[in-house]
Short mmCIF file of C-alpha atoms in Angstrom, two decimals:
data_model
loop_
_atom_site.label_atom_id
_atom_site.label_comp_id
_atom_site.label_asym_id
_atom_site.label_seq_id
_atom_site.Cartn_x
_atom_site.Cartn_y
_atom_site.Cartn_z
CA MET A 36 -0.06 -0.08 0.05
CA SER A 37 1.44 3.43 -0.93
CA ALA A 38 1.63 6.23 1.68
CA ALA A 39 -1.43 8.08 1.98
CA GLU A 40 -1.55 11.70 2.14
CA GLY A 41 -3.82 12.09 5.06
CA PRO A 42 -5.58 9.70 7.82
CA LEU A 43 -7.45 6.76 6.52
CA VAL A 44 -11.14 6.14 6.92
CA VAL A 45 -13.46 3.27 6.43
CA GLY A 46 -16.76 3.69 4.69
CA VAL A 47 -19.35 0.61 4.92
CA ASP A 48 -22.06 0.10 2.44
CA SER A 49 -24.42 -2.85 3.98
CA SER A 50 -26.79 -2.97 1.26
CA THR A 51 -29.71 -5.77 0.58
CA GLN A 52 -27.48 -8.16 -1.15
CA SER A 53 -23.96 -7.72 0.22
CA THR A 54 -21.53 -5.43 2.60
CA LYS A 55 -18.85 -3.48 0.75
CA VAL A 56 -16.01 -1.71 2.45
CA LEU A 57 -13.79 1.12 1.25
CA VAL A 58 -10.43 2.30 3.16
CA VAL A 59 -10.05 5.74 2.09
CA ASP A 60 -7.43 8.44 2.19
CA ALA A 61 -9.46 11.19 4.03
CA ALA A 62 -7.13 13.91 2.16
CA THR A 63 -7.53 12.93 -1.45
CA GLY A 64 -10.58 10.32 -1.58
CA ARG A 65 -8.16 7.86 -3.15
CA VAL A 66 -9.57 4.22 -2.34
CA VAL A 67 -6.57 2.17 -0.81
CA ALA A 68 -8.34 -0.81 -0.10
CA SER A 69 -11.58 -2.52 -0.50
CA GLY A 70 -13.59 -5.81 0.40
CA HIS A 71 -16.74 -7.39 -0.27
CA ALA A 72 -19.06 -10.28 1.18
CA PRO A 73 -22.55 -11.39 0.17
CA HIS A 74 -25.68 -11.85 2.10
CA THR A 75 -28.60 -13.91 1.28
CA VAL A 76 -32.19 -12.88 1.31
CA SER A 77 -35.34 -15.21 1.98
CA GLY A 78 -37.86 -15.82 -1.03
CA GLY A 79 -41.36 -16.63 -0.69
CA ALA A 80 -44.05 -14.14 0.89
CA GLY A 81 -41.65 -12.00 2.60
CA ARG A 82 -37.89 -10.56 2.22
CA GLU A 83 -36.20 -11.33 5.13
CA SER A 84 -32.23 -11.58 6.43
CA ASP A 85 -30.74 -12.57 9.74
CA PRO A 86 -28.69 -9.46 10.68
CA ARG A 87 -25.77 -11.85 12.00
CA GLN A 88 -25.21 -12.15 8.52
CA TRP A 89 -24.46 -8.54 7.88
CA TRP A 90 -22.06 -8.44 10.73
CA ASP A 91 -20.50 -11.65 9.62
CA ALA A 92 -20.05 -9.90 5.77
CA LEU A 93 -18.71 -6.78 7.67
CA ARG A 94 -16.11 -8.65 9.20
CA ALA A 95 -15.19 -10.70 6.16
CA ALA A 96 -15.00 -7.45 4.18
CA LEU A 97 -12.71 -5.82 6.66
CA HIS A 98 -10.32 -8.34 7.04
CA SER A 99 -10.00 -8.45 3.00
CA CYS A 100 -8.68 -4.89 3.40
CA GLY A 101 -5.75 -6.06 5.32
CA GLU A 102 -3.46 -3.57 7.29
CA ALA A 103 -5.22 -0.41 5.73
CA ALA A 104 -8.39 -1.30 7.93
CA HIS A 105 -6.23 -1.40 10.97
CA GLU A 106 -4.65 2.28 10.17
CA ALA A 107 -8.02 3.68 9.79
CA ALA A 108 -8.88 6.62 12.34
CA ALA A 109 -12.73 6.58 11.85
CA VAL A 110 -15.45 4.34 10.54
CA SER A 111 -18.97 5.18 9.22
CA VAL A 112 -21.62 2.47 8.24
CA ALA A 113 -24.37 3.25 5.75
CA GLY A 114 -27.42 0.58 5.36
CA GLN A 115 -30.38 -0.36 3.71
CA GLN A 116 -33.05 1.58 4.89
CA HIS A 117 -36.33 0.64 6.63
CA GLY A 118 -35.54 -2.66 7.94
CA LEU A 119 -36.80 -4.15 11.20
CA VAL A 120 -34.31 -5.34 13.47
CA THR A 121 -35.53 -6.86 16.68
CA LEU A 122 -33.05 -7.76 19.27
CA ASP A 123 -33.52 -9.44 22.82
CA GLY A 124 -31.74 -8.88 26.16
CA ARG A 125 -28.49 -9.99 25.13
CA GLY A 126 -28.52 -8.16 21.86
CA GLU A 127 -29.21 -11.30 19.69
CA PRO A 128 -31.89 -11.16 16.97
CA VAL A 129 -35.04 -12.45 18.04
CA ARG A 130 -36.16 -13.30 14.48
CA PRO A 131 -34.69 -12.37 11.00
CA ALA A 132 -34.99 -8.74 9.98
CA LEU A 133 -37.79 -7.61 7.85
CA LEU A 134 -36.23 -5.78 5.16
CA TRP A 135 -37.54 -2.87 2.92
CA ASN A 136 -38.95 -4.72 0.11
CA ASP A 137 -41.22 -6.98 2.47
CA VAL A 138 -44.70 -5.62 1.63
CA ARG A 139 -46.76 -8.05 3.84
CA SER A 140 -47.51 -4.88 5.99
CA ALA A 141 -49.27 -3.26 3.29
CA PRO A 142 -52.66 -3.90 5.25
CA GLN A 143 -51.22 -2.31 8.57
CA ALA A 144 -49.99 0.59 6.50
CA ARG A 145 -53.45 1.40 5.21
CA ARG A 146 -54.92 1.15 8.51
CA LEU A 147 -52.04 3.54 10.39
CA VAL A 148 -52.92 6.17 7.91
CA ALA A 149 -56.41 5.92 8.04
CA GLU A 150 -56.28 5.80 12.02
CA LEU A 151 -54.01 8.76 12.44
CA GLY A 152 -55.76 11.38 10.27
CA GLY A 153 -55.28 10.26 6.89
CA ALA A 154 -52.29 11.14 4.33
CA THR A 155 -51.99 14.79 4.87
CA ALA A 156 -51.64 14.50 8.44
CA TRP A 157 -49.17 11.87 8.19
CA SER A 158 -46.98 14.08 5.66
CA GLU A 159 -47.07 17.22 8.04
CA ARG A 160 -46.19 14.98 10.95
CA THR A 161 -43.58 12.80 9.68
CA GLY A 162 -42.86 14.16 6.12
CA SER A 163 -44.14 10.89 4.78
CA VAL A 164 -47.33 8.82 4.12
CA PRO A 165 -46.19 5.28 5.18
CA GLY A 166 -46.52 2.53 2.95
CA ALA A 167 -45.37 -1.26 3.27
CA SER A 168 -41.89 -0.32 3.30
CA PHE A 169 -41.87 1.87 6.43
CA THR A 170 -40.54 0.26 9.51
CA VAL A 171 -43.46 1.62 11.48
CA THR A 172 -45.98 -0.80 9.43
CA LYS A 173 -43.48 -3.76 9.74
CA TRP A 174 -43.60 -3.34 13.71
CA ALA A 175 -47.35 -3.25 13.40
CA TRP A 176 -47.25 -6.47 11.50
CA LEU A 177 -44.80 -8.14 13.87
CA ALA A 178 -47.16 -7.37 16.87
CA GLU A 179 -50.14 -8.75 15.17
CA ASN A 180 -48.52 -11.68 13.56
CA GLU A 181 -45.88 -12.64 15.86
CA PRO A 182 -46.89 -11.48 19.28
CA GLU A 183 -44.34 -13.63 20.84
CA ALA A 184 -41.70 -12.22 18.99
CA ALA A 185 -42.75 -8.61 19.98
CA ARG A 186 -43.06 -9.24 23.32
CA SER A 187 -39.35 -10.74 23.38
CA THR A 188 -37.83 -7.59 21.76
CA ALA A 189 -35.57 -5.57 24.14
CA ALA A 190 -34.36 -3.14 21.43
CA VAL A 191 -35.46 -2.20 17.66
CA ARG A 192 -32.98 -0.90 15.36
CA LEU A 193 -32.82 -0.34 11.65
CA PRO A 194 -29.70 -2.06 9.81
CA HIS A 195 -27.12 0.73 10.19
CA ASP A 196 -27.96 0.90 13.77
CA TYR A 197 -27.47 -2.50 14.27
CA LEU A 198 -24.05 -2.63 12.70
CA THR A 199 -22.86 0.55 14.24
CA GLY A 200 -24.16 -0.90 17.73
CA ARG A 201 -21.91 -4.10 17.23
CA LEU A 202 -19.21 -1.72 16.88
CA THR A 203 -19.48 0.57 19.70
CA GLY A 204 -21.77 -0.98 22.12
CA GLU A 205 -23.94 1.84 22.07
CA GLY A 206 -27.70 2.10 20.80
CA THR A 207 -27.64 4.98 18.08
CA THR A 208 -29.27 6.09 14.85
CA ASP A 209 -29.14 9.21 12.65
CA ARG A 210 -31.71 11.58 11.45
CA GLY A 211 -31.68 10.39 7.87
CA ASP A 212 -32.12 6.87 8.60
CA ALA A 213 -34.91 7.40 11.56
CA SER A 214 -36.88 9.83 9.05
CA GLY A 215 -37.69 6.56 6.98
CA THR A 216 -39.23 4.89 9.98
CA GLY A 217 -42.55 6.51 10.14
CA TRP A 218 -42.24 7.12 14.22
CA TRP A 219 -39.80 10.06 13.65
CA ALA A 220 -41.46 13.52 13.64
CA SER A 221 -39.78 15.70 10.99
CA ALA A 222 -41.17 19.14 12.59
CA THR A 223 -39.51 18.43 15.75
CA GLU A 224 -36.91 15.91 14.89
CA THR A 225 -37.98 13.60 17.76
CA TYR A 226 -39.73 10.28 17.92
CA ASP A 227 -43.46 10.74 17.78
CA GLU A 228 -44.92 9.16 20.93
CA ASP A 229 -48.43 9.29 19.46
CA VAL A 230 -47.52 6.99 16.69
CA LEU A 231 -45.43 4.76 18.81
CA GLY A 232 -48.34 4.50 21.11
CA ARG A 233 -50.50 3.49 18.46
CA VAL A 234 -48.58 0.36 17.44
CA GLY A 235 -47.65 -0.33 20.94
CA LEU A 236 -43.95 0.55 20.61
CA ASP A 237 -42.09 1.44 23.87
CA PRO A 238 -39.75 4.45 23.02
CA ALA A 239 -37.01 3.17 25.39
CA LEU A 240 -36.74 0.25 22.96
CA LEU A 241 -35.43 2.81 20.31
CA PRO A 242 -31.96 3.94 19.76
CA ARG A 243 -30.42 7.53 20.77
CA LEU A 244 -30.51 10.05 17.83
CA VAL A 245 -27.07 11.27 17.22
CA ARG A 246 -26.82 14.47 15.72
CA PRO A 247 -24.54 15.18 12.33
CA GLY A 248 -21.03 15.80 13.10
CA GLU A 249 -21.32 14.16 16.89
CA VAL A 250 -19.25 10.78 17.25
CA ALA A 251 -21.41 7.91 17.93
CA GLY A 252 -18.86 6.15 19.97
CA THR A 253 -15.58 4.20 19.52
CA VAL A 254 -14.99 0.58 18.27
CA ARG A 255 -14.98 -1.64 21.43
CA ASP A 256 -12.06 -4.15 21.88
CA VAL A 257 -14.00 -7.04 22.12
CA HIS A 258 -14.23 -8.68 18.88
CA ASP A 259 -12.10 -9.86 16.12
CA LEU A 260 -11.94 -6.75 14.02
CA PRO A 261 -9.04 -5.10 12.32
CA PHE A 262 -9.57 -1.90 13.69
CA SER A 263 -7.22 -0.22 16.46
CA LYS A 264 -8.84 0.46 19.70
CA GLY A 265 -10.62 3.72 19.98
CA THR A 266 -11.14 4.00 16.28
CA LEU A 267 -13.85 6.79 15.87
CA VAL A 268 -17.41 5.73 14.83
CA ALA A 269 -19.62 8.24 12.90
CA PRO A 270 -23.41 8.33 13.25
CA GLY A 271 -23.61 6.54 10.06
CA THR A 272 -27.09 6.61 8.00
CA GLY A 273 -29.26 5.19 5.24
CA ASP A 274 -28.14 4.34 1.83
CA ASN A 275 -29.45 7.22 -0.08
CA ALA A 276 -28.58 9.53 2.57
CA ALA A 277 -25.09 8.16 2.09
CA ALA A 278 -24.97 8.39 -1.71
CA ALA A 279 -25.96 11.96 -1.43
CA LEU A 280 -23.33 12.72 0.91
CA GLY A 281 -20.93 10.50 -1.50
CA LEU A 282 -22.00 12.86 -4.56
CA GLY A 283 -21.38 16.00 -2.30
CA LEU A 284 -24.94 16.94 -3.74
CA ARG A 285 -26.11 20.79 -3.58
CA PRO A 286 -29.67 21.48 -3.49
CA GLY A 287 -31.54 21.23 -6.74
CA THR A 288 -29.39 18.39 -8.41
CA PRO A 289 -31.50 15.60 -9.31
CA VAL A 290 -30.17 12.02 -8.67
CA LEU A 291 -31.42 8.69 -10.46
CA SER A 292 -30.17 5.65 -8.77
CA LEU A 293 -30.54 2.11 -10.25
CA GLY A 294 -30.31 -0.65 -8.05
CA THR A 295 -32.20 -3.39 -6.33
CA SER A 296 -34.62 -0.60 -5.84
CA GLY A 297 -35.05 2.54 -8.19
CA THR A 298 -34.90 5.99 -6.29
CA VAL A 299 -34.85 9.71 -7.47
CA TYR A 300 -34.11 12.22 -5.10
CA ALA A 301 -32.34 15.64 -4.43
CA VAL A 302 -31.11 17.82 -1.60
CA SER A 303 -33.45 20.55 -0.43
CA VAL A 304 -33.45 23.36 2.05
CA HIS A 305 -37.01 22.91 2.70
CA ARG A 306 -38.84 20.31 5.05
CA PRO A 307 -41.01 18.19 2.56
CA ALA A 308 -44.36 17.02 3.03
CA ASP A 309 -46.29 15.30 0.03
CA PRO A 310 -49.88 14.09 1.02
CA SER A 311 -49.79 11.91 -2.26
CA GLY A 312 -47.26 9.69 -0.59
CA THR A 313 -45.29 9.68 -3.90
CA VAL A 314 -42.27 11.45 -2.24
CA ALA A 315 -41.02 10.39 0.97
CA GLY A 316 -39.93 13.56 2.91
CA PHE A 317 -36.80 12.09 4.41
CA ALA A 318 -33.96 13.97 6.02
CA ASP A 319 -30.38 13.99 4.90
CA ALA A 320 -27.25 13.25 6.96
CA ARG A 321 -26.17 16.84 6.94
CA GLY A 322 -29.10 18.90 8.45
CA ASP A 323 -30.95 19.51 5.23
CA TRP A 324 -33.73 17.28 3.44
CA LEU A 325 -33.92 14.68 0.89
CA PRO A 326 -37.38 14.38 -0.54
CA LEU A 327 -37.18 10.98 -2.31
CA ALA A 328 -39.32 8.62 -4.47
CA CYS A 329 -38.50 4.96 -4.54
CA THR A 330 -39.70 2.04 -6.68
CA LEU A 331 -39.31 -1.63 -5.52
CA ASN A 332 -38.77 -2.83 -8.99
CA CYS A 333 -35.69 -1.75 -10.84
CA THR A 334 -32.50 -3.81 -11.93
CA LEU A 335 -33.42 -6.90 -10.64
CA ALA A 336 -36.78 -6.93 -12.15
CA VAL A 337 -35.46 -6.03 -15.62
CA ASP A 338 -32.83 -8.65 -15.51
CA ARG A 339 -35.60 -11.25 -14.47
CA ILE A 340 -37.47 -10.25 -17.50
CA ALA A 341 -34.13 -10.73 -19.54
CA ALA A 342 -33.71 -13.99 -18.10
CA LEU A 343 -37.27 -15.40 -19.00
CA LEU A 344 -36.54 -14.02 -22.60
CA GLY A 345 -33.05 -15.79 -22.61
CA ARG A 346 -31.53 -12.52 -23.55
CA ASP A 347 -28.45 -10.22 -22.46
CA ARG A 348 -29.69 -7.39 -20.65
CA GLU A 349 -28.32 -5.22 -23.20
CA ALA A 350 -30.16 -6.83 -26.23
CA VAL A 351 -33.08 -4.42 -26.35
CA GLU A 352 -34.68 -3.37 -29.55
CA PRO A 353 -36.60 -0.36 -30.51
CA GLY A 354 -40.27 -0.22 -31.99
CA GLY A 355 -43.53 -1.73 -31.24
CA ALA A 356 -46.21 -0.69 -28.92
CA VAL A 357 -45.97 -3.13 -26.06
CA THR A 358 -46.21 -2.02 -22.55
CA LEU A 359 -44.55 -3.92 -19.59
CA LEU A 360 -45.01 -2.82 -15.98
CA PRO A 361 -42.33 -4.82 -14.30
CA TYR A 362 -43.91 -4.91 -10.79
CA LEU A 363 -42.68 -8.24 -9.77
CA ASP A 364 -42.54 -7.60 -6.12
CA GLY A 365 -45.46 -5.27 -5.77
CA GLU A 366 -44.95 -1.68 -6.18
CA ARG A 367 -44.15 1.34 -4.07
CA THR A 368 -44.09 4.10 -6.68
CA PRO A 369 -47.04 3.96 -7.88
CA ASN A 370 -48.61 2.66 -4.36
CA LEU A 371 -49.59 -0.70 -5.58
CA PRO A 372 -48.16 -3.35 -2.90
CA ASP A 373 -50.30 -6.12 -4.05
CA ALA A 374 -49.57 -5.76 -7.84
CA SER A 375 -47.68 -8.07 -10.16
CA GLY A 376 -46.14 -7.60 -13.46
CA LEU A 377 -48.52 -6.57 -16.24
CA LEU A 378 -47.89 -7.14 -20.16
CA HIS A 379 -50.12 -5.28 -22.76
CA GLY A 380 -49.95 -4.78 -26.28
CA LEU A 381 -48.57 -7.92 -27.26
CA ARG A 382 -48.62 -8.68 -31.25
CA HIS A 383 -47.62 -11.37 -33.33
CA ASP A 384 -44.70 -9.15 -34.79
CA THR A 385 -43.57 -8.22 -31.24
CA THR A 386 -39.72 -9.19 -30.96
CA ALA A 387 -38.34 -10.25 -27.33
CA GLY A 388 -35.79 -7.23 -27.78
CA GLN A 389 -38.83 -4.83 -27.90
CA LEU A 390 -40.41 -6.87 -24.79
CA LEU A 391 -37.19 -6.23 -22.96
CA GLN A 392 -37.02 -2.36 -23.80
CA ALA A 393 -40.50 -2.31 -22.61
CA ALA A 394 -39.54 -3.50 -19.03
CA TYR A 395 -36.85 -0.89 -18.94
CA ASP A 396 -39.25 1.71 -20.23
CA GLY A 397 -41.61 0.60 -17.51
CA ALA A 398 -39.28 0.80 -14.67
CA VAL A 399 -37.84 4.35 -15.72
CA HIS A 400 -41.21 5.66 -16.10
CA SER A 401 -42.22 5.10 -12.53
CA LEU A 402 -39.06 7.05 -11.39
CA LEU A 403 -39.29 9.85 -13.87
CA GLY A 404 -42.88 10.33 -12.83
CA ALA A 405 -41.93 11.14 -9.31
CA LEU A 406 -39.03 13.49 -10.54
CA ASP A 407 -41.25 16.64 -10.56
CA ARG A 408 -42.46 16.15 -7.00
CA VAL A 409 -38.99 15.59 -5.81
CA LEU A 410 -37.53 18.66 -7.27
CA ASP A 411 -38.27 22.20 -5.56
CA GLN A 412 -40.40 24.49 -7.75
CA ASP A 413 -37.29 26.75 -8.64
CA ALA A 414 -35.05 23.78 -9.34
CA ASP A 415 -33.22 24.25 -12.72
CA ARG A 416 -34.67 21.69 -15.07
CA THR A 417 -31.76 21.66 -17.43
CA THR A 418 -29.39 20.43 -14.50
CA PRO A 419 -27.75 17.11 -15.83
CA LEU A 420 -29.59 14.23 -14.22
CA LEU A 421 -26.83 12.17 -12.27
CA LEU A 422 -27.17 8.73 -12.97
CA ILE A 423 -25.73 6.30 -10.27
CA GLY A 424 -26.29 2.67 -9.01
CA GLY A 425 -25.40 -0.64 -10.34
CA GLY A 426 -27.28 -0.05 -13.62
CA ALA A 427 -25.82 3.25 -14.29
CA ARG A 428 -23.17 2.13 -16.70
CA GLY A 429 -25.39 0.01 -18.58
CA THR A 430 -26.15 1.39 -22.02
CA ALA A 431 -29.67 0.20 -22.17
CA TRP A 432 -30.28 2.09 -18.89
CA GLN A 433 -28.66 4.97 -19.95
CA GLN A 434 -30.29 5.39 -23.47
CA THR A 435 -33.68 4.66 -21.72
CA VAL A 436 -33.30 7.46 -19.07
CA ARG A 437 -32.07 10.21 -21.71
CA ARG A 438 -34.85 9.20 -24.05
CA LEU A 439 -37.61 9.30 -21.38
CA SER A 440 -36.32 12.16 -19.35
CA GLY A 441 -35.10 14.55 -22.22
CA ARG A 442 -32.46 15.48 -20.03
CA PRO A 443 -28.82 15.57 -19.94
CA VAL A 444 -27.54 12.78 -17.98
CA GLN A 445 -24.28 12.57 -16.28
CA VAL A 446 -22.64 9.33 -15.04
CA PRO A 447 -20.15 9.71 -12.17
CA GLU A 448 -17.01 7.69 -12.34
CA ALA A 449 -16.69 6.93 -8.77
CA ARG A 450 -18.21 3.58 -7.91
CA GLU A 451 -19.53 2.63 -4.46
CA LEU A 452 -21.04 5.80 -3.81
CA VAL A 453 -22.91 4.87 -0.58
CA ALA A 454 -19.48 3.75 0.79
CA LEU A 455 -17.74 6.96 -0.18
CA GLY A 456 -20.58 8.89 1.47
CA ALA A 457 -20.09 6.95 4.69
CA ALA A 458 -16.34 7.35 4.37
CA ALA A 459 -16.91 11.36 3.82
CA GLN A 460 -19.00 11.28 6.91
CA ALA A 461 -16.12 9.50 8.92
CA ALA A 462 -13.40 12.00 7.46
CA ALA A 463 -15.58 14.91 8.49
CA LEU A 464 -15.29 13.67 12.05
CA LEU A 465 -11.50 14.03 11.86
CA THR A 466 -11.41 17.29 9.65
CA GLY A 467 -14.52 19.24 11.01
CA GLU A 468 -15.72 19.77 7.37
CA ASP A 469 -19.21 19.51 6.09
CA PRO A 470 -19.14 15.66 4.57
CA ALA A 471 -20.68 16.84 1.60
CA ALA A 472 -17.70 19.26 1.23
CA VAL A 473 -15.37 16.36 1.92
CA ALA A 474 -16.76 14.42 -1.13
CA ARG A 475 -16.68 17.53 -3.43
CA ARG A 476 -13.27 17.93 -2.55
CA TRP A 477 -12.61 14.37 -3.61
CA ARG A 478 -14.46 15.02 -6.91
CA THR A 479 -16.71 12.02 -6.89
CA ALA A 480 -19.19 13.38 -8.98
CA ASP A 481 -16.92 13.95 -12.10
CA GLY A 482 -17.95 11.72 -14.97
CA PRO A 483 -19.05 12.01 -18.66
CA VAL A 484 -22.17 13.97 -19.57
CA LEU A 485 -24.53 12.60 -22.09
CA ALA A 486 -26.44 15.39 -24.09
CA ALA A 487 -30.06 15.62 -23.85
CA VAL A 488 -32.36 14.00 -26.69
CA GLU A 489 -35.79 14.64 -27.51
CA ARG A 490 -38.24 13.34 -24.84
CA ASP A 491 -40.22 10.35 -26.11
CA ASP A 492 -43.67 11.78 -24.99
CA THR A 493 -45.48 8.88 -26.92
CA THR A 494 -43.99 6.23 -24.95
CA LEU A 495 -44.38 8.11 -21.49
CA ALA A 496 -48.16 8.92 -22.56
CA ARG A 497 -48.78 5.25 -23.59
CA ILE A 498 -47.29 3.75 -20.16
CA SER A 499 -49.55 6.27 -18.23
CA GLY A 500 -52.57 5.18 -20.04
CA VAL A 501 -51.88 1.62 -19.54
CA LEU A 502 -51.06 2.40 -15.74
CA SER A 503 -54.46 4.09 -15.46
CA ASP A 504 -56.73 1.72 -17.02
CA ALA A 505 -55.22 -1.32 -15.44
CA ALA A 506 -55.43 0.19 -11.81
CA PRO A 507 -58.30 -2.23 -10.71
CA LEU A 508 -56.42 -5.08 -11.70
CA LEU A 509 -53.26 -3.93 -10.33
CA GLU A 510 -54.73 -2.87 -7.09
CA ARG A 511 -56.30 -6.40 -6.72
CA GLY A 512 -53.11 -8.01 -7.76
CA THR A 513 -52.73 -11.81 -6.51
CA ARG A 514 -54.37 -11.33 -3.28
CA ASN A 515 -56.73 -14.34 -2.46
CA HIS A 516 -55.42 -16.23 -5.29
#
């Protein structure tokens, strides 16, 4: 390992499918070591993972970084949002974690919205209208369906909280991830005891909120980790807030992230509240806000369609008038948790490549439909759309986003932006800087800009029409079948 110009920091991205670790030179942003280890997610009706897998994956990924991890002065953990981690009195999981894309709590979400004043009241109270992804609905589902597990729970955590707690021995969270629970009041930035009372969750079970720039703790000297004793631990945050840090986002710059889930978001100085429920009024990890819309079906759904067709994911063909809504896991945007995939307009001359292109179109349509709601009214609509995530370097994804958005598209060359954002947060503990300013100094958003092309309004209108006409079928989905 060549000599670093500044202290080393560690950024962790504990995502749905794997854990990634970067050891970064805080002075330059250069990645000096990296590691990776996979997780498993259950299939069937739910989406669950054993949190102990995340810890084992973190340990494995850190050890693969070698001596660089031992030299790190600070670490920060970013994690998948919304997941419900229930721990017993010994800190062991009561049951596997309910993940963000587990939609079994859709009935509880509908009931909670109705019982606590409706969508407008929820958006004003928490910044968001909770759907089946939100942690509060998952706790309500657990209390109703597995009451013994709920009674055995001594601590409730989010995925990043769990890993940070294993590092420090302290129960902490941050405003960015807490804002996705449904029990954090965005106006006061405190836990909402009325919401907690409604679902029977004792506030004492929740972690302490650590403010931006504070130290969450230090690494305990009680487990096999390649950290020096006393290594500082940053508050950590949710994966989208970490990616925003990793890009050094300024207010008004739109981001479209193509991963297991698809997201669109932008930093705002205004506290968001969207009563339609399309936009989640999340907090960011700095002190501003991160209005965000999320779809459940993105790269994995399109890859599944490609596999069914026996085609490479890039083997798309233009033309045709087929519409494919790839809602394979239910959908969050639009709010159709019971939906399944829908195909309309199939003809004798429809090709497999056109079907695959239709899957891309259906996935991107959902994201772009939410973009105007995410951006502030005075945002510059000619600003390049930052395209990130696992799909961002795919030609078919890039061209679909260009064609359906009509905007210039910039693809940052930096990879692993969630882990880089966590690293920037760790570096900020050492330098006293704004973590977004750290990332800008590292020039993480630099990359080629693809020029705008004329927007394909015909395809957008066709997809919107099919979605509207099929709404009753999609809402009914596969329930009771």
